Amino acid sequence: MSASPLAGKRIVLGVTGGIAAYKAIEVSRRLVDAGAHVVPIMTDAAQHFVGATTLSALASEPVQTELWNNPTTPIPHTEVGQGADLIIVAPATAKSIAAYRMGYSHDLLQNTLIATRAPVIVCPAMHTEMWEHPSVVDNIATLRARGVHIVEPETGRLAGGDVGAGRLASPETIVAAAERLLGPSDLAGVKVVVSAGGTREPIDAVRVIANRSSGKQGYAIAAEAAARGAQVTLVSTVGLPTPADVQVVAVETAAEMQSAMETAAGDHDVIVMAAAVADFRPSNAASGKIKKHDGVPEITLEPTPDILAALGGSKRAGQVLVGFAAETADLISNAQGKLERKRLDLIVANDVSAPGVGFAHDTNAVTMLRPDAKPVEIDLATKRDVARAVIDAVVDIRSAR
Ligand code: C5P
């Protein structure tokens, strides 16, 4: 299984003085979790918002703040930037963006930014009035034109209770931008559709038949495909945070999922059915609420359409079709049967009765089967790691054609 593209990379995390500085702690933690070596730099103003001790504890080495009398090195103004694989400035204030645009190297962070050839990601955070001010708009446009990667702020609640554009992008989005920049772009220009979550089939106006699927594995696959340059559509029954650069289509029932998947199948190159689709649904859902005093209702079930089998039947040349098999017994033989019956290129089988595996967990252990290759086993790993292995297999299938 390939490692995260951030593993072993030296990433300078520059934190400037805004309220959102506290989110830099989470960015650092996520980068370290992905195996990166995080070199933290804080400006003087940043230290008014979060303590250097906190960031030092969660980064890979102590925070550096000083251009002069730096205890780490006598020439910090060039050493930090020269050794970096990537620099992320999060949050970036209007002042730090202006200084960077001008090459005004008055502190350690600004020196580092102009003494590097590494790619730079700037994550602005400020009040809406500032974000929309012509000077900031102009500075951002200039940085962009120079090849600096800007992770745009979100619209939401700002310091002081204001609401508008200018809130720092989420740590997840910032780390996804780093993965996209340092990782392979082996799905650039490829259209991928992923289904995620369990379907919900109405019994009446308030009750549904549901299942235990959390959607986490499907979301991780969508995030991984997007990080590798794909154009991703996620057909989802759950409300997890939308991964960066992913288009979500919300559905609830198997019928709605089928219609969304069939539409997407028309122009998508890769289809991943990670959703847990109900096998049966009530044949006549009541339009109102079934009342308790009318007695225990008899609910007649009918089969739902097998979306994946239908997609296998209408598969276009070159299209890659991936299914999942959640089993509690005879994992491999059951999965092998589905691989053949549904005309899949890859099936990801997991024993959902094993500890830490499958529904709702953050980890998974799977065996990947292909019609023409040896089975690949992935021992207990994060769902993102499993997603990386699934996308590796998809890339391999595409390149073998
Ligand atoms: O046959 P089984 O339900 O175990 O197959 C699992 C695979 O088939 C999953 O990829 C699931 O998303 C898909 N499926 C489907 N439509 C159904 C049932 C399952 O697309 N009605």
CSV table of N, CA, C and O and ligand atoms in Angstrom, one decimal, residues 273 275 277-279 304-308 323-324 338 342, ligand 1:
chain,number,residue,atom,x,y,z
A,273,MET,N,-19.2,1.9,-6.2
A,273,MET,CA,-20.4,1.7,-5.4
A,273,MET,C,-20.0,1.3,-4.0
A,273,MET,O,-19.9,0.1,-3.7
A,275,ALA,N,-21.8,2.5,-1.4
A,275,ALA,CA,-23.0,2.6,-0.5
A,275,ALA,C,-23.5,1.2,-0.1
A,275,ALA,O,-23.3,0.2,-0.8
A,277,VAL,N,-26.7,-0.4,-0.1
A,277,VAL,CA,-28.0,-0.2,-0.7
A,277,VAL,C,-28.9,-1.3,0.0
A,277,VAL,O,-28.6,-2.4,0.1
A,278,ALA,N,-30.1,-0.8,0.4
A,278,ALA,CA,-31.1,-1.8,1.0
A,278,ALA,C,-31.4,-2.8,-0.1
A,278,ALA,O,-31.6,-2.5,-1.2
A,279,ASP,N,-31.5,-4.1,0.4
A,279,ASP,CA,-31.9,-5.1,-0.6
A,279,ASP,C,-33.4,-5.2,-0.7
A,279,ASP,O,-33.9,-5.7,-1.7
A,304,THR,N,-35.2,-4.3,-4.0
A,304,THR,CA,-34.8,-3.0,-4.7
A,304,THR,C,-34.0,-3.4,-5.9
A,304,THR,O,-33.6,-4.6,-6.0
A,305,PRO,N,-33.9,-2.5,-6.8
A,305,PRO,CA,-33.0,-2.8,-8.0
A,305,PRO,C,-31.6,-3.0,-7.6
A,305,PRO,O,-31.1,-2.3,-6.6
A,306,ASP,N,-30.9,-3.9,-8.2
A,306,ASP,CA,-29.4,-4.0,-7.9
A,306,ASP,C,-28.7,-3.0,-8.8
A,306,ASP,O,-28.6,-3.2,-10.0
A,307,ILE,N,-28.4,-1.9,-8.3
A,307,ILE,CA,-27.8,-0.7,-9.0
A,307,ILE,C,-26.5,-1.1,-9.7
A,307,ILE,O,-26.3,-0.9,-10.9
A,308,LEU,N,-25.7,-1.8,-8.9
A,308,LEU,CA,-24.3,-2.2,-9.4
A,308,LEU,C,-24.4,-3.2,-10.6
A,308,LEU,O,-23.7,-3.0,-11.6
A,323,GLY,N,-17.1,-2.4,-6.9
A,323,GLY,CA,-18.1,-2.7,-5.9
A,323,GLY,C,-17.5,-3.1,-4.5
A,323,GLY,O,-16.3,-3.3,-4.4
A,324,PHE,N,-18.4,-3.1,-3.6
A,324,PHE,CA,-18.0,-3.5,-2.2
A,324,PHE,C,-18.8,-4.8,-1.8
A,324,PHE,O,-19.9,-5.0,-2.3
A,338,LYS,N,-19.8,-12.1,-6.6
A,338,LYS,CA,-20.3,-10.8,-6.9
A,338,LYS,C,-19.4,-10.1,-8.0
A,338,LYS,O,-20.0,-9.5,-8.9
A,342,LYS,N,-21.7,-9.3,-11.2
A,342,LYS,CA,-22.0,-7.9,-11.5
A,342,LYS,C,-21.0,-7.3,-12.5
A,342,LYS,O,-21.1,-6.1,-12.8
B,1,C5P,O1,-25.0,-8.2,-3.4
B,1,C5P,P1,-24.5,-7.3,-2.4
B,1,C5P,O2,-25.6,-6.3,-1.9
B,1,C5P,O3,-23.7,-7.8,-1.3
B,1,C5P,O4,-23.5,-6.3,-3.3
B,1,C5P,C1,-22.8,-5.3,-2.7
B,1,C5P,C2,-22.4,-4.3,-3.8
B,1,C5P,O5,-23.5,-4.1,-4.6
B,1,C5P,C3,-22.0,-3.0,-3.2
B,1,C5P,O6,-21.1,-2.4,-4.0
B,1,C5P,C4,-23.4,-2.2,-3.2
B,1,C5P,O7,-23.2,-0.8,-3.3
B,1,C5P,C5,-24.0,-2.8,-4.5
B,1,C5P,N1,-25.5,-2.9,-4.4
B,1,C5P,C6,-26.2,-2.2,-5.3
B,1,C5P,N2,-27.6,-2.3,-5.3
B,1,C5P,C7,-28.2,-3.1,-4.5
B,1,C5P,C8,-27.5,-3.8,-3.5
B,1,C5P,C9,-26.1,-3.7,-3.6
B,1,C5P,O8,-25.7,-1.4,-6.1
B,1,C5P,N3,-29.5,-3.1,-4.5
